[in-house]
Short mmCIF file of C-alpha atoms and ligand atoms in Angstrom, two decimals:
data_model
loop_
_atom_site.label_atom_id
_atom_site.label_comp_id
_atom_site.label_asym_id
_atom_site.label_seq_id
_atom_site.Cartn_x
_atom_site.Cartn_y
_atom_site.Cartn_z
CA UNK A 1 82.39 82.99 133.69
CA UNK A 2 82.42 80.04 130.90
CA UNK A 3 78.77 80.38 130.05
CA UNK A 4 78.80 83.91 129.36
CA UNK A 5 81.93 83.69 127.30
CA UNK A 6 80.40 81.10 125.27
CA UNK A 7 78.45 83.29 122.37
CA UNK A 8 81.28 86.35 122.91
CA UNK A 9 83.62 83.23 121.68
CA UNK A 10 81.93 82.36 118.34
CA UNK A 11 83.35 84.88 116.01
CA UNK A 12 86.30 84.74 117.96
CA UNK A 13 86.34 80.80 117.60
CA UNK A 14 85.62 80.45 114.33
CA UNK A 15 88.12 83.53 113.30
CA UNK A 16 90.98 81.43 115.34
CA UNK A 17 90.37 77.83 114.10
CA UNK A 18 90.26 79.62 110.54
CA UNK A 19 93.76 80.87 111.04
CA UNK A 20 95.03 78.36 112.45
CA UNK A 21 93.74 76.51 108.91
CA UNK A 22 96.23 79.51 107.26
CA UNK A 23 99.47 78.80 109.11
CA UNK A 24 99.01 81.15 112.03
CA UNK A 25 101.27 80.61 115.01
CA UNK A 26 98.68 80.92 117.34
CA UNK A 27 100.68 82.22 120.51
CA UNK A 28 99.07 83.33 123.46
CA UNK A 29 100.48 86.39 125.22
CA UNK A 30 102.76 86.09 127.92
CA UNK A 31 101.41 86.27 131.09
CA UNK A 32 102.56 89.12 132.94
CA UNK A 33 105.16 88.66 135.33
CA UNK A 34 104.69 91.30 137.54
CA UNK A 35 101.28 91.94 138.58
CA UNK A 36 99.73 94.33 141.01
CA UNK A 37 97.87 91.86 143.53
CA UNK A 38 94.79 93.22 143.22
CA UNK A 39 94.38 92.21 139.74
CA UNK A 40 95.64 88.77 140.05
CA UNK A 41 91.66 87.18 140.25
CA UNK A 42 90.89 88.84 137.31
CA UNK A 43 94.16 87.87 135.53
CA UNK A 44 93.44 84.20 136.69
CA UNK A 45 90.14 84.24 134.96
CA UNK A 46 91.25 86.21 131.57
CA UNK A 47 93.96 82.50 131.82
CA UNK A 48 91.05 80.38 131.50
CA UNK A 49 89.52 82.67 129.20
CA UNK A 50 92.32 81.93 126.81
CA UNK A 51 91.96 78.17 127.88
CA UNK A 52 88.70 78.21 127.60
CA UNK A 53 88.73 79.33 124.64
CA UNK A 54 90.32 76.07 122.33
CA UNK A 55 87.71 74.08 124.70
CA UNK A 56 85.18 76.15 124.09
CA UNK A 57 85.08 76.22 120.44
CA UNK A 58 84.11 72.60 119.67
CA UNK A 59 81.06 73.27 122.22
CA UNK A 60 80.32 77.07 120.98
CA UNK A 61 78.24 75.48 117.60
CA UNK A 62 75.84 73.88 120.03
CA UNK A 63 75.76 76.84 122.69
CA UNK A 64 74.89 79.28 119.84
CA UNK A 65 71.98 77.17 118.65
CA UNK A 66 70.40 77.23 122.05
CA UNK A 67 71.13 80.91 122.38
CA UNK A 68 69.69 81.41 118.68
CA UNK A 69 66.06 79.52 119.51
CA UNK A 70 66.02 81.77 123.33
CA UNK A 71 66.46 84.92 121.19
CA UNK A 72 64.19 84.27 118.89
CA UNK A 73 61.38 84.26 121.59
CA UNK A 74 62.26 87.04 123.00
CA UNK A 75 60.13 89.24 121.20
CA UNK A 76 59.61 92.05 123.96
CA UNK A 77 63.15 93.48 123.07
CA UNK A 78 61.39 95.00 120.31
CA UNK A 79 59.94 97.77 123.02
CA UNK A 80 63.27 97.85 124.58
CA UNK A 81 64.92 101.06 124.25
CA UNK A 82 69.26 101.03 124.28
CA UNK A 83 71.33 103.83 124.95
CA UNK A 84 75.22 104.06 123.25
CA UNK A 85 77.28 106.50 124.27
CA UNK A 86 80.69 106.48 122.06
CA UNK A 87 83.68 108.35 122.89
CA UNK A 88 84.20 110.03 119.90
CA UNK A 89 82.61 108.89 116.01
CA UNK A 90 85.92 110.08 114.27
CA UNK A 91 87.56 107.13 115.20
CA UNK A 92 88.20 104.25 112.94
CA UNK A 93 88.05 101.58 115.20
CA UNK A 94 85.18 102.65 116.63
CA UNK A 95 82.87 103.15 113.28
CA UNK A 96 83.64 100.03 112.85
CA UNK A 97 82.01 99.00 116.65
CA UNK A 98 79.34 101.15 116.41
CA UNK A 99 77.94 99.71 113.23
CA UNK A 100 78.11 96.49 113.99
CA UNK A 101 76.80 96.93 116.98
CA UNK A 102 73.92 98.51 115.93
CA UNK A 103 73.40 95.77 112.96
CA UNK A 104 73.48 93.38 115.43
CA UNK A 105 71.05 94.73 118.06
CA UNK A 106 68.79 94.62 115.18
CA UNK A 107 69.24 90.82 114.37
CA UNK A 108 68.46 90.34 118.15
CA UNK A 109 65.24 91.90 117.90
CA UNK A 110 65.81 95.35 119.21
CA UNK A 111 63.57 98.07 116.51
CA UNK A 112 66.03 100.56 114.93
CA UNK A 113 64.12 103.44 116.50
CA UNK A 114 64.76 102.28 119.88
CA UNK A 115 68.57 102.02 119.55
CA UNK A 116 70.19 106.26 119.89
CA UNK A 117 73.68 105.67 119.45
CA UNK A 118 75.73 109.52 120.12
CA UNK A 119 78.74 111.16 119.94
CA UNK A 120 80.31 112.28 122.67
CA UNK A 121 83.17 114.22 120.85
CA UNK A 122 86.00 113.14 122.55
CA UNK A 123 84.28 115.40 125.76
CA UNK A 124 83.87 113.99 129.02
CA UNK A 125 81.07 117.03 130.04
CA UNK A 126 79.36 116.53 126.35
CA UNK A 127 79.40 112.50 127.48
CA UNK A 128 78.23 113.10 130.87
CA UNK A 129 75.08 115.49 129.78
CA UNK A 130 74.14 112.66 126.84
CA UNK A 131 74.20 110.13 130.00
CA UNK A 132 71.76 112.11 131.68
CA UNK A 133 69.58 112.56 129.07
CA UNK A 134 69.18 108.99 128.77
CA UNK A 135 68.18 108.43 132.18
CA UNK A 136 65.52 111.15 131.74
CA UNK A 137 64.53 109.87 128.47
CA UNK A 138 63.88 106.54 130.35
CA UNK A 139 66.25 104.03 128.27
CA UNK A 140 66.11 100.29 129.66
CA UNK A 141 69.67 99.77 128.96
CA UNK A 142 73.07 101.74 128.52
CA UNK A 143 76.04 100.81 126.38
CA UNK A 144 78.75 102.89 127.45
CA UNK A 145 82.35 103.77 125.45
CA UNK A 146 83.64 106.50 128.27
CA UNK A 147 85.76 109.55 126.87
CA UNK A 148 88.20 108.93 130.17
CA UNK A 149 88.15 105.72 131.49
CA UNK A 150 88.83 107.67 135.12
CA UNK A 151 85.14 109.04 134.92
CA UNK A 152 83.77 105.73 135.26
CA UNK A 153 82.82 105.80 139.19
CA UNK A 154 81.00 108.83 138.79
CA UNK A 155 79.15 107.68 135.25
CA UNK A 156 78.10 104.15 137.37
CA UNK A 157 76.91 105.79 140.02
CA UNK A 158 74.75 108.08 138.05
CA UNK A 159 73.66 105.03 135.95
CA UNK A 160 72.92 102.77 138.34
CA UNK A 161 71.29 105.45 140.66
CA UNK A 162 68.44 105.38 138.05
CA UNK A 163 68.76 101.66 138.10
CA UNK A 164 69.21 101.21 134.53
CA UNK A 165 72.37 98.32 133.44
CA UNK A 166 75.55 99.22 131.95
CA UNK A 167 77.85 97.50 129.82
CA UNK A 168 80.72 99.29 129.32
CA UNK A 169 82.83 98.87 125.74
CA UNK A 170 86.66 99.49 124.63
CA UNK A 171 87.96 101.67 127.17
CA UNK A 172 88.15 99.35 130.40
CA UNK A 173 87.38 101.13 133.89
CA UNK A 174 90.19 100.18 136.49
CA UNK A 175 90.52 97.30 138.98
CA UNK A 176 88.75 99.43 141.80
CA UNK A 177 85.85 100.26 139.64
CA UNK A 178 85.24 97.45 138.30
CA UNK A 179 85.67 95.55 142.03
CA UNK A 180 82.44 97.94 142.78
CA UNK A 181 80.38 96.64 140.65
CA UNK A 182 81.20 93.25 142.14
CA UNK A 183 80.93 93.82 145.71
CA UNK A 184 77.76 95.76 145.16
CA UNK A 185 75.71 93.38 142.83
CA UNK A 186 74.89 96.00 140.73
CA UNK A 187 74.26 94.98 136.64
CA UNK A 188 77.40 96.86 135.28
CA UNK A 189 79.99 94.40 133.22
CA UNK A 190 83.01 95.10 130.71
CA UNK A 191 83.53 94.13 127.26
CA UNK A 192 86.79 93.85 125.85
CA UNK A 193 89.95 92.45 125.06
CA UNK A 194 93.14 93.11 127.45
CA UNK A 195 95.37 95.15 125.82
CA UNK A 196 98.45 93.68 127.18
CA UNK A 197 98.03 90.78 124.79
CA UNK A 198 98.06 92.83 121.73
CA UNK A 199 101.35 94.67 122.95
CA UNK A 200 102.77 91.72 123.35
CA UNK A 201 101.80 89.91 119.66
CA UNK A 202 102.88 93.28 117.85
CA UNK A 203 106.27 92.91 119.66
CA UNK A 204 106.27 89.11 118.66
CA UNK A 205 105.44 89.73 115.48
CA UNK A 206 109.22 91.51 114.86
CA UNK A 207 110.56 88.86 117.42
CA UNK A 208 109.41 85.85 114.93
CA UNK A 209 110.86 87.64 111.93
CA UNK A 210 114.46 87.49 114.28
CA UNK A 211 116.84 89.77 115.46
CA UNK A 212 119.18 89.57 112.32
CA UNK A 213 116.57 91.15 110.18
CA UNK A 214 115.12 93.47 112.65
CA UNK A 215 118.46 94.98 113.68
CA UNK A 216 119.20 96.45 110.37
CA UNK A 217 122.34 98.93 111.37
CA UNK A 218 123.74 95.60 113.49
CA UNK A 219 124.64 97.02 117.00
CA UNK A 220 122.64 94.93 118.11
CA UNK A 221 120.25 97.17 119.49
CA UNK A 222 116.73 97.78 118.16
CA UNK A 223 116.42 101.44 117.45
CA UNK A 224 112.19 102.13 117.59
CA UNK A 225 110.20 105.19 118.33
CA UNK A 226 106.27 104.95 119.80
CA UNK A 227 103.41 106.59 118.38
CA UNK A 228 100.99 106.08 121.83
CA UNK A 229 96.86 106.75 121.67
CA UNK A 230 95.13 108.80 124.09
CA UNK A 231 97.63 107.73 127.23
CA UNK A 232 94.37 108.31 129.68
CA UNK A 233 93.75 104.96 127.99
CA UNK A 234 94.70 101.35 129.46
CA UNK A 235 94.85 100.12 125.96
CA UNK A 236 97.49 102.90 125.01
CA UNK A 237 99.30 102.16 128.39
CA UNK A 238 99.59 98.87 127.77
CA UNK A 239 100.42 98.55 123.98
CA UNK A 240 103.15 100.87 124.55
CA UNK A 241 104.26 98.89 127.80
CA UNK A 242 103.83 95.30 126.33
CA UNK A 243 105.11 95.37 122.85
CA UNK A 244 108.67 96.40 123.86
CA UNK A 245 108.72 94.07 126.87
CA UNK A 246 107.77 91.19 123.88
CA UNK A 247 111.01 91.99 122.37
CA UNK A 248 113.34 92.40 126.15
CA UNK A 249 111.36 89.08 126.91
CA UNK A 250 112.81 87.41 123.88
CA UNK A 251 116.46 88.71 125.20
CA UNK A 252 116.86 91.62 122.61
CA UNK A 253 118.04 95.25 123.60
CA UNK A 254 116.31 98.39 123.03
CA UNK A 255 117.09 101.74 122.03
CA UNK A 256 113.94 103.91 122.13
CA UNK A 257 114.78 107.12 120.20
CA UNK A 258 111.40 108.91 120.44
CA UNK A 259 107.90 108.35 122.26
CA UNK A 260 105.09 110.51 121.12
CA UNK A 261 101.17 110.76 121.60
CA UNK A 262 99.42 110.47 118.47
CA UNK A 263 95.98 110.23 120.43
CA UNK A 264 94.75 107.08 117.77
CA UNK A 265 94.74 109.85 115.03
CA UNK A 266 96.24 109.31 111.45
CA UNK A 267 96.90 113.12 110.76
CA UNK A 268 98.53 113.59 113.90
CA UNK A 269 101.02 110.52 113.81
CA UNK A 270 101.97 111.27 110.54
CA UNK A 271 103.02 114.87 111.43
CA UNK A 272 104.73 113.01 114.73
CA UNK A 273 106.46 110.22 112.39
CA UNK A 274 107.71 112.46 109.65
CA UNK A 275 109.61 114.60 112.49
CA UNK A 276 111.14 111.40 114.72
CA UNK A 277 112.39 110.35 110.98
CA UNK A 278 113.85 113.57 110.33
CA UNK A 279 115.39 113.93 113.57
CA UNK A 280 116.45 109.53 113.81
CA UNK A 281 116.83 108.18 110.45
CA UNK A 282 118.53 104.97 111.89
CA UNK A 283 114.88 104.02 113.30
CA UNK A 284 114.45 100.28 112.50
CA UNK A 285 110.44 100.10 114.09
CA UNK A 286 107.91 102.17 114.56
CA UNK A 287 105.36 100.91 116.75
CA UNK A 288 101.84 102.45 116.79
CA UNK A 289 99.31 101.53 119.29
CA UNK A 290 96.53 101.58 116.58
CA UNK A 291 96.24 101.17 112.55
CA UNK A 292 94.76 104.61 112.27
CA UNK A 293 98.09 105.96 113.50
CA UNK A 294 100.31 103.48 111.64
CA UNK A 295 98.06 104.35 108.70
CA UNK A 296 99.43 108.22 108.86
CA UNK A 297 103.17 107.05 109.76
CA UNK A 298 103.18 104.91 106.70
CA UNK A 299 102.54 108.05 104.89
CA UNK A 300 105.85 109.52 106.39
CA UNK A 301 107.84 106.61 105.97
CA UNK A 302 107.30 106.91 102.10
CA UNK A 303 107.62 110.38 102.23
CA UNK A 304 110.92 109.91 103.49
CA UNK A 305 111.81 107.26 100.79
CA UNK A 306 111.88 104.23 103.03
CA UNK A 307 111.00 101.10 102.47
CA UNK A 308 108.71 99.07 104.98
CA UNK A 309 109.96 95.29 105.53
CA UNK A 310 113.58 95.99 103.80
CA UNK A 311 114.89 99.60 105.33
CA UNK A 312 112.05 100.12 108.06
CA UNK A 313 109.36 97.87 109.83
CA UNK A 314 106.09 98.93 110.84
CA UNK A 315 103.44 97.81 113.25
CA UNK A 316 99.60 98.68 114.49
CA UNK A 317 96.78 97.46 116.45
CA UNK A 318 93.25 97.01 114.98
CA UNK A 319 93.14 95.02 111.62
CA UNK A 320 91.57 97.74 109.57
CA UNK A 321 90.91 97.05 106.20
CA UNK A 322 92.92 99.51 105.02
CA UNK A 323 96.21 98.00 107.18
CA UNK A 324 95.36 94.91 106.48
CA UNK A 325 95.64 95.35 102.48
CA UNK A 326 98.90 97.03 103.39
CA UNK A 327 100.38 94.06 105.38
CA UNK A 328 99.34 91.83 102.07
CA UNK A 329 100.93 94.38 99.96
CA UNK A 330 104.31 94.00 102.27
CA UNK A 331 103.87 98.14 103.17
CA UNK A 332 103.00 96.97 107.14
CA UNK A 333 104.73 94.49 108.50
CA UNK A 334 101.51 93.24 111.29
CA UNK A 335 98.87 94.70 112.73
CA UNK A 336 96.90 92.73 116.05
CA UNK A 337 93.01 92.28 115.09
CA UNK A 338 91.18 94.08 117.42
CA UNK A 339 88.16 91.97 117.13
CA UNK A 340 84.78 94.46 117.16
CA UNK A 341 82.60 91.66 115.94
CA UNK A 342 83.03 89.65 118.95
CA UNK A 343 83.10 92.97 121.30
CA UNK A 344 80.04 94.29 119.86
CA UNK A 345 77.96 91.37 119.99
CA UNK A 346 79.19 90.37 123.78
CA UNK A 347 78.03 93.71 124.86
CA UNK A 348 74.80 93.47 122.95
CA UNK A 349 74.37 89.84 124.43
CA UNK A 350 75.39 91.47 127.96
CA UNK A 351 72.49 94.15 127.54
CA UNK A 352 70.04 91.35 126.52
CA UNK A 353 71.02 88.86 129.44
CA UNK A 354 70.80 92.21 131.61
CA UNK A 355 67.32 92.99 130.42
CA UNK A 356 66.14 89.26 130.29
CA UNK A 357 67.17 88.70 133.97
CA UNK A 358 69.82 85.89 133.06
CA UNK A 359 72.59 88.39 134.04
CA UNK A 360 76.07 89.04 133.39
CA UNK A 361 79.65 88.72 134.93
CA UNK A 362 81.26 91.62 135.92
CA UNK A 363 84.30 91.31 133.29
CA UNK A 364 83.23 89.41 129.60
CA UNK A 365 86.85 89.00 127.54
CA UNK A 366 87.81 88.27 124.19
CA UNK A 367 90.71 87.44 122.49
CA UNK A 368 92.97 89.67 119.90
CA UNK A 369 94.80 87.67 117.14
CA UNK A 370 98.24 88.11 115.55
CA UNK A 371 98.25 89.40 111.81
CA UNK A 372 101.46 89.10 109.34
CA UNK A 373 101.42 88.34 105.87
CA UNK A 374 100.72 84.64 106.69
CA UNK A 375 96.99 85.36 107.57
CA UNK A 376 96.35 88.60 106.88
CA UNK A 377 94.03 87.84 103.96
CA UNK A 378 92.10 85.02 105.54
CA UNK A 379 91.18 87.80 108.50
CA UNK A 380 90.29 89.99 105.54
CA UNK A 381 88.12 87.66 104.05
CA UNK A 382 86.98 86.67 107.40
CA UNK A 383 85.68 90.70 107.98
CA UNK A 384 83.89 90.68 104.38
C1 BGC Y 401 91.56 100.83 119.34
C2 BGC Y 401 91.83 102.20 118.79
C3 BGC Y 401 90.74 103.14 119.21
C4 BGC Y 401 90.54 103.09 120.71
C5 BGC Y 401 89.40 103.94 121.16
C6 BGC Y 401 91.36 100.91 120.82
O1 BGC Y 401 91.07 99.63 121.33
O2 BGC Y 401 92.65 99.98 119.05
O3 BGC Y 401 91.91 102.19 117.39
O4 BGC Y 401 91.07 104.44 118.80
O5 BGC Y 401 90.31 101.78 121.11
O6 BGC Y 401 89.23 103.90 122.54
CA1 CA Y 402 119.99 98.43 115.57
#
């Protein structure tokens, strides 16, 4: 597990120590208490991912050369050909992936021709047909960003029927999948961050600030509605789940007044936000489970004459740079960086140590970092 962490870590190493430089509080997330058995190896080893991770970074430097002068020989990726499959290109977030995924594949010696990156338009059938195309085009590797995460058996199968390796990206097949892949041997892994631990930073973002400013009508309740993504999604399940547990955990009471499905989308939550507002002006946090969404409900928040940080408080999921000029600008109050540099190179990396032979583990995690006002220019500096 440790070695193949090791270059996922860099960005993610270097982007911690930096905050930590700029005053950020560095919490982990809570562990969760209650955990379905099944998932309690994998929990164990996202644990010492997060240890790992401080230990790690005074050894990544040296790791990275090493992996730097084995790349650099490996000349044959240049005849490689990759496959991406992305859920949908009208998504913020993943532009962002995509691009620097496909940047990066390119460092690593991989010829822009031989990278097809498509869209699968937010269609499972459209995603399943571009899949099979691949395999008859004869691609050596597939990088995979499922429309529903509950196709994944069937998209494996058909993958590694053709015997081609998958990394999958951002939308994380369940426990029984991914146990599958393990029993079996077969080369498909994971790349990504576990969602729980950004529900739980955007909820300890408002539980830092304290409960006297939070609870702005003082009956000691916080009143919140929930904009949710796509809730076929773990990462919508659990931001939703996680961030108001952050603030029971911490011993405060809530008072959810509305809980909609935005599906990640900017237009839509703003249409969603500017109706719960209507209908509960005594809303003291709206919680989105992605900037793109929190984007659109700052819209209707200003529209309705509030004021984020003094009448309203507002939180997101991604660090776009668009949110994250709003939390410096005091218009959001945090967002969670959603780290795609680190995600896009790990799954890069995964497809190389798949095609060089050196292999992968069957789950490859990264970290997501809390963003307020203390640090949310360093991480913007940090993206540029
Ligand atoms: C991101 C969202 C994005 C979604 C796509 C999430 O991890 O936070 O912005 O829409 O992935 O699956
Ligand atoms: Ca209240």
């Amino acid at each position: 597990m440790k070695k193949k962490l090791v270059s996922l870590l860099t960005v993610s190493a270097m982007t911690m120590s930096m905050l930590a430089g700029c005053g950020a509080s560095g919490s982990q997330p809570a562990a969760p208490s209650s955990e379905p058995a099944a998932e309690a190896s994998k929990e164990e080893a996202k644990a010492d991912t997060a240890t790992d991770a401080a230990t790690d970074a005074a050894t990544a430097a040296e790791s990275v050369a090493e992996t730097a002068t084995a790349e650099a020989g490996n000349a044959d990726l240049a005849d490689k050909k990759v496959g991406v499959c992305i859920y949908q290109f009208a998504d913020n977030f993943m532009t962002l992936f995509r691009t620097e995924l496909e940047n990066y594949l390119i460092a690593q010696g991989f010829t822009k021709e031989n990278i097809t990156i498509v869209d699968g338009a937010n269609d499972q059938a459209t995603q399943t047909n571009q899949i099979q195309n691949f395999i008859t085009q004869g691609v050596d590797v597939l990088i995979i960003n499922p429309v529903n995460s509950s196709s994944a058996a069937t998209i494996t199968d058909q993958v590694v029927g053709a015997n081609i390796p998958l990394v999958y990206i951002n939308r994380e097949p369940d426990a029984d999948e991914e146990a599958r892949w393990d029993s079996n041997g077969w080369d498909v892994t994971y790349v990504g961050c576990d969602a729980r631990q950004s529900g739980t930073m955007q909820g300890e973002i408002l539980v830092d600030m304290g409960q006297e400013k939070i609870d702005l009508n003082k009956d000691g309740k916080i009143q919140y509605i929930m904009i949710e993504g796509d809730p076929e999604n773990v990462d919508a399940q659990y931001r939703t789940e996680f961030s108001v547990k952050a603030l029971e955990d911490a011993g405060w009471t809530v008072d959810e007044l509305d809980d909609q499905v935005g599906m990640w989308d900017q237009a839509t939550a703003q249409q969603l936000v500017a109706n719960s507002l209507s209908a509960h002006p005594e809303t003291e946090v709206v919680f989105c489970n992605n900037d793109a969404m929190a984007l659109g409900a700052l819209q209707s928040i200003e529209a309705a004459g509030r004021k984020v940080n003094e009448d309203i408080y507002l939180v997101g999921v991604d660090a776009l740079t668009e949110a994250l000029e709003d939390v410096i600008a005091g218009k959001m109050t945090g967002t969670v960086f959603n780290d795609h540099i680190a995600q896009s190179h790990g799954a890069a990396d995964a497809a190389i140590n798949y095609l060089t032979g050196a292999g992968n583990d069957h789950y490859i995690g990264c970290d997501y970092v809390k963003v307020t006002t203390d640090n949310a220019q360093s991480v913007l500096d940090s993206l540029k």
